[in-house]
mmCIF file of C-alpha atoms in Angstrom:
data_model
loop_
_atom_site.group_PDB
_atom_site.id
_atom_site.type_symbol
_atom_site.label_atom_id
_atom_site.label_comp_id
_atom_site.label_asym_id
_atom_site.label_seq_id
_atom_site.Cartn_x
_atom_site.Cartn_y
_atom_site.Cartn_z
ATOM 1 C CA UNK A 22 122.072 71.258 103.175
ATOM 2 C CA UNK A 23 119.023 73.717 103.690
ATOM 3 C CA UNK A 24 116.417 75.073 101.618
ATOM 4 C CA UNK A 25 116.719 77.573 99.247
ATOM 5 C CA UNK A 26 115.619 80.931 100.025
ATOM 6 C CA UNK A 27 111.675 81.045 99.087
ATOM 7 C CA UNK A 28 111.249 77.104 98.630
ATOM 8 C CA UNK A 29 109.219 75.833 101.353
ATOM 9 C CA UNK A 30 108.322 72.330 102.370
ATOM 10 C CA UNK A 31 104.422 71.375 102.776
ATOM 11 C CA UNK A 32 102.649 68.421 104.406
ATOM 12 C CA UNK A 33 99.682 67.924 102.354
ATOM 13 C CA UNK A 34 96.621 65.993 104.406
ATOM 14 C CA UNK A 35 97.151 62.117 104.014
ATOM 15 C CA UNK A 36 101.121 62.168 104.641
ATOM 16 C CA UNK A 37 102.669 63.686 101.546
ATOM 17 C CA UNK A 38 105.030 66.202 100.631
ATOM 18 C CA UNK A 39 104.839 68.998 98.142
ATOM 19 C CA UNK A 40 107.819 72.145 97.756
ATOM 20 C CA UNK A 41 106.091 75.202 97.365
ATOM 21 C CA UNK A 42 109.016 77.177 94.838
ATOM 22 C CA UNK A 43 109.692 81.030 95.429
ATOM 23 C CA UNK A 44 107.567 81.316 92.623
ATOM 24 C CA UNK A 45 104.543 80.226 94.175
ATOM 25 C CA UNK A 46 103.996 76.545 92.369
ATOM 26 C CA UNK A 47 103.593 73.813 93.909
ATOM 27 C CA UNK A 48 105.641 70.379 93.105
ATOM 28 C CA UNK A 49 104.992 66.802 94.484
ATOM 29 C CA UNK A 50 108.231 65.534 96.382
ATOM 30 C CA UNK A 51 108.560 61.614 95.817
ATOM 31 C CA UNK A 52 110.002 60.294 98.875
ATOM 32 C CA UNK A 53 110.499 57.088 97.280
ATOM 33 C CA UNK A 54 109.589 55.188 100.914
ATOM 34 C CA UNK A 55 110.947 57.319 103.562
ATOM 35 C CA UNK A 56 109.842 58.774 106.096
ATOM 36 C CA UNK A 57 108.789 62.659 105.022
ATOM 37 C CA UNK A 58 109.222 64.158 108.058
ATOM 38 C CA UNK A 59 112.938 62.680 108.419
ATOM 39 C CA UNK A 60 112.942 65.000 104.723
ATOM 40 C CA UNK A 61 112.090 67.581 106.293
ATOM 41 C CA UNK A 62 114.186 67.636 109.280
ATOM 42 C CA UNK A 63 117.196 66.788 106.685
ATOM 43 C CA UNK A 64 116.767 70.088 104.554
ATOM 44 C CA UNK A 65 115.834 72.042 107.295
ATOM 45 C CA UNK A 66 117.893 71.594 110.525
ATOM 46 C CA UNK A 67 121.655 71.467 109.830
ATOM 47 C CA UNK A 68 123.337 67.991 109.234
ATOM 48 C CA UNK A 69 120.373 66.260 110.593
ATOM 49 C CA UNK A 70 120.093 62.905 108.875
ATOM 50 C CA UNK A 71 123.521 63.219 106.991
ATOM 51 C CA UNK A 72 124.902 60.271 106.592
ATOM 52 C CA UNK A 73 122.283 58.137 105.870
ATOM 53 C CA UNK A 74 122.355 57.149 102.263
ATOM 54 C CA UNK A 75 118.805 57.553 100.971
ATOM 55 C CA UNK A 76 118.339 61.248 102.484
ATOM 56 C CA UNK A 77 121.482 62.278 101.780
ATOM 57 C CA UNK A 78 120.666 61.282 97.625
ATOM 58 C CA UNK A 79 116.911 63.090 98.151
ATOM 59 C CA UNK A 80 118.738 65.955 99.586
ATOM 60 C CA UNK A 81 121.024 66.267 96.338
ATOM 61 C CA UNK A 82 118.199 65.863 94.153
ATOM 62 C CA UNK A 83 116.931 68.873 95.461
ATOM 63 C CA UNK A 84 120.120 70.676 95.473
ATOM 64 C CA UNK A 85 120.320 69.412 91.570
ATOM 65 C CA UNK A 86 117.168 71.048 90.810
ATOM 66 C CA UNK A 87 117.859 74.380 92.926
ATOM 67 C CA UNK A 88 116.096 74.268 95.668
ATOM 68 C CA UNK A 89 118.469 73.320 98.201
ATOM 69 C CA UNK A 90 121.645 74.751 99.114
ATOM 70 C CA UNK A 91 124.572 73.363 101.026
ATOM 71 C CA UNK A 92 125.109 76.362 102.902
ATOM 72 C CA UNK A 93 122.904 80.042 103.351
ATOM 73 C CA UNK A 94 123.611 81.968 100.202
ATOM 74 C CA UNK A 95 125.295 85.718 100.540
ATOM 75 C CA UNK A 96 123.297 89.085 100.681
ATOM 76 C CA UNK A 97 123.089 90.847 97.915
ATOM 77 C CA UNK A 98 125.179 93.642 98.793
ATOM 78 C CA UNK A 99 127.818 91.812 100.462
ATOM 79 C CA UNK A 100 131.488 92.682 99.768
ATOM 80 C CA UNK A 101 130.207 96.491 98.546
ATOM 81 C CA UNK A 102 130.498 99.494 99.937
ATOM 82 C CA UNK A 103 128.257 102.263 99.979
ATOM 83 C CA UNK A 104 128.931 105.705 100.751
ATOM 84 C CA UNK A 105 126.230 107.814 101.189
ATOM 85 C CA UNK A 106 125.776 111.754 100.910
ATOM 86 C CA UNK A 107 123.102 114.013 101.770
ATOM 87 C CA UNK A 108 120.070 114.540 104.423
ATOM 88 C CA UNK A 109 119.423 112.524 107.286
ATOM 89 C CA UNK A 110 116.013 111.617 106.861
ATOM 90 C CA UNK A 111 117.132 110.227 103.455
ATOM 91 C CA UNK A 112 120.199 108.282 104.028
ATOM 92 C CA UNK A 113 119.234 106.895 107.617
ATOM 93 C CA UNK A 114 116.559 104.604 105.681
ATOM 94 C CA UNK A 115 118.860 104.104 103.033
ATOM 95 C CA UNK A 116 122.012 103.066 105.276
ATOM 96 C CA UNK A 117 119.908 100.390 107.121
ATOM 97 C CA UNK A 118 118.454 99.139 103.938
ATOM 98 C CA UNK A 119 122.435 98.414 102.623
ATOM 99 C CA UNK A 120 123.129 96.959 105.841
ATOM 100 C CA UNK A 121 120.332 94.601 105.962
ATOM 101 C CA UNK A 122 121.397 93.745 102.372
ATOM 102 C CA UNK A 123 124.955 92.374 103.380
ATOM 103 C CA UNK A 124 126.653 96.399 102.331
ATOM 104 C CA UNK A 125 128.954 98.140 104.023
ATOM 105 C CA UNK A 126 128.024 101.597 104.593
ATOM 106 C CA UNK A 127 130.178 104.479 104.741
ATOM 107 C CA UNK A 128 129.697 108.623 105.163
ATOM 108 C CA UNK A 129 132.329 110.077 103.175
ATOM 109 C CA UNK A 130 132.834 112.572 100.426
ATOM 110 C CA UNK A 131 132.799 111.879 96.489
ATOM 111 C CA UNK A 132 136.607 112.790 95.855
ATOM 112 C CA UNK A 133 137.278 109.855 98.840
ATOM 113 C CA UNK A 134 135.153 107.312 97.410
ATOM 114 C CA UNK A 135 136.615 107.832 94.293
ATOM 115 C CA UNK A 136 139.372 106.451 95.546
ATOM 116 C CA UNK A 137 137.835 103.167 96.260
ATOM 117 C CA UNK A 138 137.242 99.930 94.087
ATOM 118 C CA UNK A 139 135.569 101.409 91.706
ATOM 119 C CA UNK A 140 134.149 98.028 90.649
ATOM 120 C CA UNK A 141 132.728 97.220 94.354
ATOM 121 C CA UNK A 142 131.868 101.058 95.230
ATOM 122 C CA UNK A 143 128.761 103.031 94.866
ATOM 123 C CA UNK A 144 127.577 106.731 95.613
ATOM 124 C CA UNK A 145 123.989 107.383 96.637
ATOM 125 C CA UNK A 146 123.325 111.107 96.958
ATOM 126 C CA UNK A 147 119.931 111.964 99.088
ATOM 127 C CA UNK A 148 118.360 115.852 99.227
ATOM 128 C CA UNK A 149 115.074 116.459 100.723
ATOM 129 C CA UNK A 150 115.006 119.447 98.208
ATOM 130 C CA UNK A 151 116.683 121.048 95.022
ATOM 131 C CA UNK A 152 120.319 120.363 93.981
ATOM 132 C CA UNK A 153 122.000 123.408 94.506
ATOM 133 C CA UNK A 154 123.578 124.793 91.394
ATOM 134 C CA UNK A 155 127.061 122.939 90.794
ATOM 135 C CA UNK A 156 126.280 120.560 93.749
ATOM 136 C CA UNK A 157 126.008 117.194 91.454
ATOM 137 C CA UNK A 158 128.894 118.245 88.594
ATOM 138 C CA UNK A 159 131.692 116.392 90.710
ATOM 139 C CA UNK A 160 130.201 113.521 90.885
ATOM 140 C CA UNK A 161 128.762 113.283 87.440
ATOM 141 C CA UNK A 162 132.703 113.996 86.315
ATOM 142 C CA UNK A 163 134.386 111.441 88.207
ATOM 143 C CA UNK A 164 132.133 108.714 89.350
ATOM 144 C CA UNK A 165 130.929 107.403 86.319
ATOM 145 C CA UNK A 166 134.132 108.093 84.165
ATOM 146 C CA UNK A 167 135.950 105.902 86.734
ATOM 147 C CA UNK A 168 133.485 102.572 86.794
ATOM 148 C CA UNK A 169 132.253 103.732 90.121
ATOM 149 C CA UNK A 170 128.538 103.449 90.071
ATOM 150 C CA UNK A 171 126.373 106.757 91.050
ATOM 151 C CA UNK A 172 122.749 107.499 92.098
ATOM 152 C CA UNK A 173 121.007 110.573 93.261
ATOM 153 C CA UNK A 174 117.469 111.740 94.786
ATOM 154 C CA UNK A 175 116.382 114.603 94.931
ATOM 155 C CA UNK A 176 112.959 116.679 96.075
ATOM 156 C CA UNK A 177 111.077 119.884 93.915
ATOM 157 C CA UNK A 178 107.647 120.755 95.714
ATOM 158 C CA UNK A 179 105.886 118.026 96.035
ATOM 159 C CA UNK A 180 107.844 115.686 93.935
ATOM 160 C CA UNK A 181 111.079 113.415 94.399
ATOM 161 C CA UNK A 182 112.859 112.967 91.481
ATOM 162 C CA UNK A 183 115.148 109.392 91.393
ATOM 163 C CA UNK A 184 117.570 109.984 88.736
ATOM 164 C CA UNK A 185 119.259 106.702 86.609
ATOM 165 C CA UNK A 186 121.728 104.466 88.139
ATOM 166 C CA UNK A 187 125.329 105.666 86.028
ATOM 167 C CA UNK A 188 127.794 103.060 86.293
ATOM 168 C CA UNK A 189 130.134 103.664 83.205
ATOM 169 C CA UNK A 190 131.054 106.166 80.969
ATOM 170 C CA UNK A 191 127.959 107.270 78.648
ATOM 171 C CA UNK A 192 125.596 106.483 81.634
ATOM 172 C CA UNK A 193 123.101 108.899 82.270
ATOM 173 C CA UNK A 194 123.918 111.832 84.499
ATOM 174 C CA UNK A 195 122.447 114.580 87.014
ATOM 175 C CA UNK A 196 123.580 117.150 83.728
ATOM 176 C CA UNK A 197 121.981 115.253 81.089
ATOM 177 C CA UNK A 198 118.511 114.975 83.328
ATOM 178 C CA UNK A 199 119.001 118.579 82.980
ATOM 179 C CA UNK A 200 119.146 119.104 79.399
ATOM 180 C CA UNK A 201 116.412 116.700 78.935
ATOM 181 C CA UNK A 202 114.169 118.471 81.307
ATOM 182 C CA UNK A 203 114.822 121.627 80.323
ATOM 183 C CA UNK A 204 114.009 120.935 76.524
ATOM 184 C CA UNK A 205 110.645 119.074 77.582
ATOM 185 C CA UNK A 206 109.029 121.375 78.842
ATOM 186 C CA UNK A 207 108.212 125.249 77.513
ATOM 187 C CA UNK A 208 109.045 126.848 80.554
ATOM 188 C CA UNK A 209 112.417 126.340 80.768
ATOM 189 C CA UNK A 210 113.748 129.632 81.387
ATOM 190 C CA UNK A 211 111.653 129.343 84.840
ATOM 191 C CA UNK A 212 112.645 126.363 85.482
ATOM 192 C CA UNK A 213 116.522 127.143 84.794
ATOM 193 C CA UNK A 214 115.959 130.215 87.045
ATOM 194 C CA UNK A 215 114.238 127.493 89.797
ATOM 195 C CA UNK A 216 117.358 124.963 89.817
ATOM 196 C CA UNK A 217 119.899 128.396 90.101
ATOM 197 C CA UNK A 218 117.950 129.341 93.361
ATOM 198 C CA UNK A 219 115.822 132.525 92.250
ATOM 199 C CA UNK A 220 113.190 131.414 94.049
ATOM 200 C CA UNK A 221 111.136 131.985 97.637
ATOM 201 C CA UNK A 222 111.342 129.761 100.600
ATOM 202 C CA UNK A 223 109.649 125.923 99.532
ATOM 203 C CA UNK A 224 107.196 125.606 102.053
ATOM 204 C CA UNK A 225 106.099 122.257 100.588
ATOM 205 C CA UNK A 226 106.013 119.331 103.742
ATOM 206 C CA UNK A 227 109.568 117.585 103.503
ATOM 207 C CA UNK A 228 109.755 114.058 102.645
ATOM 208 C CA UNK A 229 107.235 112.042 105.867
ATOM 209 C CA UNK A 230 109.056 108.789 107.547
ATOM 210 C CA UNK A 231 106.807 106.578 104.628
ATOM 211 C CA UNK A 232 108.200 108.622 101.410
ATOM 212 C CA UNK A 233 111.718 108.497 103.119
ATOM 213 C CA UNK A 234 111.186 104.472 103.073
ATOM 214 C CA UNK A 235 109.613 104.288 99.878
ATOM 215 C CA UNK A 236 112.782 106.071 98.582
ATOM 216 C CA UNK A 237 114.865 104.361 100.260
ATOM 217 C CA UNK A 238 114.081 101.183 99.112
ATOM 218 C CA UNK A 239 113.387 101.810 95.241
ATOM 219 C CA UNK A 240 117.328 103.089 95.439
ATOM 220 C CA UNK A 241 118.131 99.986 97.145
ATOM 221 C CA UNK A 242 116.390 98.060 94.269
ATOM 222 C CA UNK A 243 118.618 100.169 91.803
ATOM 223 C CA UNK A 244 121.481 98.818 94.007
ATOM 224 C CA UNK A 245 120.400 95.595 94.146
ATOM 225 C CA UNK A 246 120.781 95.856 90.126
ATOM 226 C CA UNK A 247 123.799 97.181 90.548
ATOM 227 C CA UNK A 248 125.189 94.240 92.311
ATOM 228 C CA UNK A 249 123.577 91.705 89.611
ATOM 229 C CA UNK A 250 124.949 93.592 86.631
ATOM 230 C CA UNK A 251 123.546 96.827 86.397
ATOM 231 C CA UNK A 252 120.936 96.282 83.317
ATOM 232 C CA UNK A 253 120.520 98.729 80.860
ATOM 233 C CA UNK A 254 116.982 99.445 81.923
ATOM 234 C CA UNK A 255 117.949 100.542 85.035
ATOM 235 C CA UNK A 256 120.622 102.556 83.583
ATOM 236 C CA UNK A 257 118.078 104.415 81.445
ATOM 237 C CA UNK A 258 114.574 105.533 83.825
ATOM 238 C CA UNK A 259 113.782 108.346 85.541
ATOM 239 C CA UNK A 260 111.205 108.186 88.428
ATOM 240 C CA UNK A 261 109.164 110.473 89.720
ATOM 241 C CA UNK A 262 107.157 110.070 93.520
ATOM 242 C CA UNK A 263 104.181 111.861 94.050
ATOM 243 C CA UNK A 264 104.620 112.720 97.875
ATOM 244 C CA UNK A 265 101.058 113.298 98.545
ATOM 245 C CA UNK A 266 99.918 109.606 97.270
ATOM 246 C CA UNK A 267 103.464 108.221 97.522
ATOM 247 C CA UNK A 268 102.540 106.762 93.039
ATOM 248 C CA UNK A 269 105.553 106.515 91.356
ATOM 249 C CA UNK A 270 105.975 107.410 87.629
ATOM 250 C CA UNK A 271 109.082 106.062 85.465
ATOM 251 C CA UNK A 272 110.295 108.016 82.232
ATOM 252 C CA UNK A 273 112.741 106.574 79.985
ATOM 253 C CA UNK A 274 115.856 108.827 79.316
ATOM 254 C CA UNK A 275 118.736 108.656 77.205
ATOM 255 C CA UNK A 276 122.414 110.374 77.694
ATOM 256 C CA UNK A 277 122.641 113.802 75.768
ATOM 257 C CA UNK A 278 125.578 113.385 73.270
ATOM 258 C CA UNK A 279 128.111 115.473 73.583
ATOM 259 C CA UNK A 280 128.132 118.975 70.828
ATOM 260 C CA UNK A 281 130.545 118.671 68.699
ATOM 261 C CA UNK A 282 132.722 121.874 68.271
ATOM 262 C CA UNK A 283 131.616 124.438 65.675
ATOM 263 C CA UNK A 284 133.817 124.083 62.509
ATOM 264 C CA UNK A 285 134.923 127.814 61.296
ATOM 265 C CA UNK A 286 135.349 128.658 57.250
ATOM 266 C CA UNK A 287 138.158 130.347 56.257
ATOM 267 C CA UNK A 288 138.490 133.816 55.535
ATOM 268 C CA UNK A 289 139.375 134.314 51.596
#
């Protein structure tokens, strides 16, 4: 038995004990006549004190009440695999991130992990500048249709763009940012001639080692989400990073429907 993760154990002046919750309140622990500090050592060092009847039912009043554990809980990520695409400065942060979160990472292609539990398997796409033309339409076909969940960064200028985690079919995708972009803004025939690559060399500075991190771990929050459920509202924001002051802006997006086909009237 140990303490949850965040609950912590205080020794208030005059002998007592209070449990300081992840939340940050503070409860008054009733020892009911023992001795706190053999408490303490019970939830905190492994089996010491089991076995003796009155710690062993304050120890499993805490467990009742969730904060203690009988054993270390997994990491978030564990069981998952990641596979992860793109620039180096990107997914290096991004890879160590998943690791320290229990994942498995892997550098593969998006036709391989397509072939992979779809239900335990996630794509994370990194460019430290624009998608080519084309690059993302792979993905955005198979990943999502598949159950396979897929999410994608990408740097214009100045700016990173992190798209919306797409787990199912209907999610969000690289195309529909598109679309959405495109008819926001009146200069979309620039910015449609931008994405296709009629443009001079982007001298902007690439992402620095802090917006790397940053990046990496708002798309290991998305993942994180991923491995709790996926919620819609993660499912439906797109954020933007200011590289020169490292703000981040969210935008809520929806999927673009697909057109239906044009109905033709006969001739008389």
């Amino acid at each position: 038995m140990q303490l949850a993760p965040g609950a912590v154990l205080v020794t208030v002046p005059g002998g007592r004990l209070a449990l300081r919750t992840p939340d940050g309140r503070f409860l008054g622990v009733d020892t009911a006549g023992t001795d706190p500090a053999a408490l303490v050592a019970r939830l905190t060092t492994d089996g010491k004190g089991a076995g003796d009847p009155e710690l062993d039912r304050l120890a499993a009043a805490f467990a009742d009440a969730g904060h203690a554990l009988p054993e270390a809980p997994p990491r978030p990520l564990a069981g998952r695999t990641v596979a992860v695409l793109g620039d180096a400065d990107l997914t290096e942060p991004l890879a160590r991130c998943v690791r320290d979160a229990g994942g498995d990472v892997r550098h593969t292609t998006v036709a391989e992990a397509a072939t992979l539990d779809p239900a335990r398997t996630a794509v994370v796409w990194c460019l430290d500048g624009p998608v080519p033309p084309g690059g993302w339409d792979e993905a955005d076909r198979l990943l999502p249709a598949r159950g396979t969940a897929w999410l994608r960064t990408h740097r214009e200028g100045r700016h990173a763009w992190l798209e919306p985690l797409a787990t199912a079919p209907g999610d969000v995708t690289s195309a529909h940012i598109r679309l959405r972009r495109l008819a926001a803004t009146p200069a979309h025939r620039e910015l449609a001639a931008y994405w296709a690559g009629h443009r001079t060399p982007d001298e902007t500075p690439r992402h620095t080692e802090a917006s790397a991190a940053l990046t990496a771990a708002l798309l290991t929050g998305d993942l994180l989400a991923w491995a709790s459920g996926a919620p819609l509202p993660v499912r439906r924001r797109l954020r933007r990073l200011d590289l020169a002051d490292l703000t981040v802006s969210e935008h809520p997006v929806l999927p673009v429907p697909d057109v239906a086909p044009i109905e033709r009237g006969r001739s008389a």
